[in-house]
Amino acid sequence: MQNKGFTLIELLVVVLIIGILSSVALPQYEKAVVKARAANAYQILKSINTAEQLANMDNGTKGQRYPFEELSVAFTDKNGNTATGYSFMAKDYTFFIQGTREQNKREPATAVLAGTSIYLSINNGRRACGVVDPSNADAVSLCRTIVGSNTVSSAMCVSGTTCYME
């Protein structure tokens, strides 16, 4: 009589191989998810900045800050409500209209990654990522994953951050 099936050793080897593969693949997957979320946030930032520029052109002003309800594009928060005022919370980021381009030498909109102190902004068409605590290796690694490892003056990002720019 011949038994059919797998031995315990064979099953353990398969489980071990799956464990090794997943330990290698999971960090890469997490980085890909972060990059995708950041890409989405940068698209929203571009839309906000463009809408701010259009509002300034329509009103004959230069560098004026307009709340979300006065912009030509409607933005919605994580609950599906139309954004009002100068900030709204999306699923993964909180978006702010902070100051005018003339005040801080960068586009007025900023995004903050939920649950962190990582700030995303756009400066002269280039993506920037600022970290409040440069000793936080995870935050620095995240910024470098999003925009690269070029460190630039903090004036290019939100003040008080270590700034990385593509």
Protein backbone atom coordinates (compact mmCIF):
# COMPACT_ATOMS: atom_id res chain seq x y z
CA MET A 1 0.00 0.00 0.00
CA GLN A 2 1.42 3.36 -1.10
CA ASN A 3 0.52 6.55 0.78
CA LYS A 4 -0.20 9.65 -1.26
CA GLY A 5 0.43 13.16 0.02
CA PHE A 6 3.16 15.39 1.31
CA THR A 7 5.47 14.80 4.22
CA LEU A 8 5.76 17.30 7.02
CA ILE A 9 9.28 18.21 5.90
CA GLU A 10 8.05 19.04 2.37
CA LEU A 11 5.31 21.27 3.76
CA LEU A 12 7.76 23.04 6.07
CA VAL A 13 10.12 23.71 3.16
CA VAL A 14 7.26 25.25 1.14
CA VAL A 15 6.20 27.43 4.09
CA LEU A 16 9.83 28.52 4.58
CA ILE A 17 10.19 29.47 0.91
CA ILE A 18 6.94 31.46 0.99
CA GLY A 19 8.10 33.24 4.16
CA ILE A 20 11.42 34.22 2.60
CA LEU A 21 9.77 35.48 -0.58
CA SER A 22 7.20 37.52 1.32
CA SER A 23 9.85 39.07 3.58
CA VAL A 24 11.66 40.31 0.47
CA ALA A 25 8.56 41.38 -1.46
CA LEU A 26 6.60 43.13 1.31
CA PRO A 27 8.99 46.10 1.84
CA GLN A 28 9.11 46.67 -1.92
CA TYR A 29 5.31 46.58 -2.05
CA GLU A 30 5.08 49.11 0.80
CA LYS A 31 7.47 51.46 -1.02
CA ALA A 32 5.39 51.15 -4.19
CA VAL A 33 2.21 51.99 -2.26
CA VAL A 34 3.85 55.06 -0.66
CA LYS A 35 5.08 56.26 -4.05
CA ALA A 36 1.62 55.81 -5.56
CA ARG A 37 -0.05 57.73 -2.73
CA ALA A 38 2.54 60.50 -2.99
CA ALA A 39 2.03 60.70 -6.77
CA ASN A 40 -1.69 61.14 -6.15
CA ALA A 41 -1.00 63.84 -3.55
CA TYR A 42 1.29 65.69 -5.95
CA GLN A 43 -1.44 65.63 -8.62
CA ILE A 44 -3.87 67.18 -6.13
CA LEU A 45 -1.22 69.75 -5.12
CA LYS A 46 -0.76 70.69 -8.78
CA SER A 47 -4.52 71.10 -9.17
CA ILE A 48 -4.73 73.28 -6.06
CA ASN A 49 -1.81 75.44 -7.17
CA THR A 50 -3.27 75.84 -10.67
CA ALA A 51 -6.67 76.74 -9.22
CA GLU A 52 -4.99 79.33 -6.96
CA GLN A 53 -3.23 80.87 -9.98
CA LEU A 54 -6.50 80.96 -11.94
CA ALA A 55 -8.28 82.64 -9.01
CA ASN A 56 -5.56 85.29 -8.93
CA MET A 57 -5.86 85.86 -12.67
CA ASP A 58 -9.67 86.03 -12.53
CA ASN A 59 -9.60 88.54 -9.67
CA GLY A 60 -6.71 90.62 -10.99
CA THR A 61 -4.59 89.89 -7.94
CA LYS A 62 -1.08 88.55 -7.59
CA GLY A 63 -0.13 86.02 -4.94
CA GLN A 64 -3.42 86.31 -3.06
CA ARG A 65 -4.48 83.23 -1.07
CA TYR A 66 -8.02 81.98 -1.80
CA PRO A 67 -9.97 79.37 0.22
CA PHE A 68 -11.05 76.14 -1.44
CA GLU A 69 -14.66 77.23 -1.91
CA GLU A 70 -13.51 80.17 -4.07
CA LEU A 71 -11.42 78.04 -6.42
CA SER A 72 -12.58 76.92 -9.85
CA VAL A 73 -12.06 73.24 -9.00
CA ALA A 74 -14.00 71.52 -6.21
CA PHE A 75 -12.00 69.31 -3.87
CA THR A 76 -13.59 66.73 -1.60
CA ASP A 77 -12.47 65.45 1.77
CA LYS A 78 -12.31 61.83 2.90
CA ASN A 79 -16.04 61.90 3.75
CA GLY A 80 -17.03 63.18 0.31
CA ASN A 81 -17.78 66.73 1.50
CA THR A 82 -16.67 69.71 -0.56
CA ALA A 83 -13.54 71.29 0.89
CA THR A 84 -13.89 74.76 2.42
CA GLY A 85 -11.48 77.10 4.14
CA TYR A 86 -7.75 76.63 3.77
CA SER A 87 -7.38 72.91 4.56
CA PHE A 88 -9.08 69.58 4.06
CA MET A 89 -8.32 66.02 5.07
CA ALA A 90 -8.21 63.43 2.30
CA LYS A 91 -7.75 59.69 2.84
CA ASP A 92 -3.95 59.70 3.15
CA TYR A 93 -3.01 63.39 3.33
CA THR A 94 -4.17 66.70 4.77
CA PHE A 95 -3.93 69.51 2.22
CA PHE A 96 -3.26 73.14 3.19
CA ILE A 97 -3.18 76.45 1.38
CA GLN A 98 -0.59 78.14 3.56
CA GLY A 99 0.75 81.32 2.06
CA THR A 100 1.29 83.08 -1.19
CA ARG A 101 4.02 82.09 -3.58
CA GLU A 102 5.71 85.46 -3.04
CA GLN A 103 5.82 84.91 0.74
CA ASN A 104 7.49 81.53 0.82
CA LYS A 105 9.04 81.15 -2.66
CA ARG A 106 7.12 77.95 -3.32
CA GLU A 107 3.65 77.03 -4.46
CA PRO A 108 1.00 77.79 -1.81
CA ALA A 109 -0.38 74.26 -1.34
CA THR A 110 1.21 71.72 1.00
CA ALA A 111 0.24 68.14 1.86
CA VAL A 112 0.98 66.38 5.15
CA LEU A 113 1.09 62.57 5.19
CA ALA A 114 -1.48 61.34 7.73
CA GLY A 115 0.05 60.27 11.03
CA THR A 116 3.52 61.65 10.21
CA SER A 117 5.45 64.88 10.06
CA ILE A 118 6.27 64.58 6.35
CA TYR A 119 5.35 67.55 4.18
CA LEU A 120 4.98 67.43 0.40
CA SER A 121 5.15 70.57 -1.72
CA ILE A 122 5.99 71.76 -5.22
CA ASN A 123 8.69 74.34 -5.85
CA ASN A 124 9.21 75.71 -9.37
CA GLY A 125 7.60 72.60 -10.82
CA ARG A 126 9.82 70.22 -8.83
CA ARG A 127 8.47 67.89 -6.15
CA ALA A 128 9.81 68.45 -2.64
CA CYS A 129 9.49 66.43 0.56
CA GLY A 130 10.27 67.88 3.99
CA VAL A 131 10.93 65.98 7.22
CA VAL A 132 10.47 67.75 10.56
CA ASP A 133 12.70 65.35 12.50
CA PRO A 134 15.79 64.40 10.43
CA SER A 135 16.78 61.82 13.05
CA ASN A 136 13.64 59.83 12.16
CA ALA A 137 15.21 57.34 9.76
CA ASP A 138 11.83 56.05 8.55
CA ALA A 139 10.63 59.54 7.60
CA VAL A 140 13.90 60.36 5.83
CA SER A 141 13.79 57.05 3.97
CA LEU A 142 10.19 57.73 2.96
CA CYS A 143 11.06 61.18 1.56
CA ARG A 144 14.03 59.77 -0.30
CA THR A 145 11.79 57.07 -1.75
CA ILE A 146 9.29 59.68 -2.93
CA VAL A 147 11.58 62.36 -4.43
CA GLY A 148 15.18 61.15 -4.26
CA SER A 149 18.09 61.95 -1.97
CA ASN A 150 19.01 65.49 -3.08
CA THR A 151 19.09 67.59 0.09
CA VAL A 152 18.32 71.28 -0.52
CA SER A 153 17.82 74.41 1.55
CA SER A 154 14.83 74.25 3.88
CA ALA A 155 13.60 77.48 2.27
CA MET A 156 12.56 75.30 -0.66
CA CYS A 157 10.15 73.33 1.58
CA VAL A 158 8.03 74.00 4.62
CA SER A 159 10.20 75.98 7.06
CA GLY A 160 11.82 73.97 9.82
CA THR A 161 12.11 70.79 7.77
CA THR A 162 15.00 68.92 6.22
CA CYS A 163 14.13 69.19 2.56
CA TYR A 164 14.64 66.67 -0.23
CA MET A 165 13.88 67.56 -3.82
CA GLU A 166 13.84 65.69 -7.11
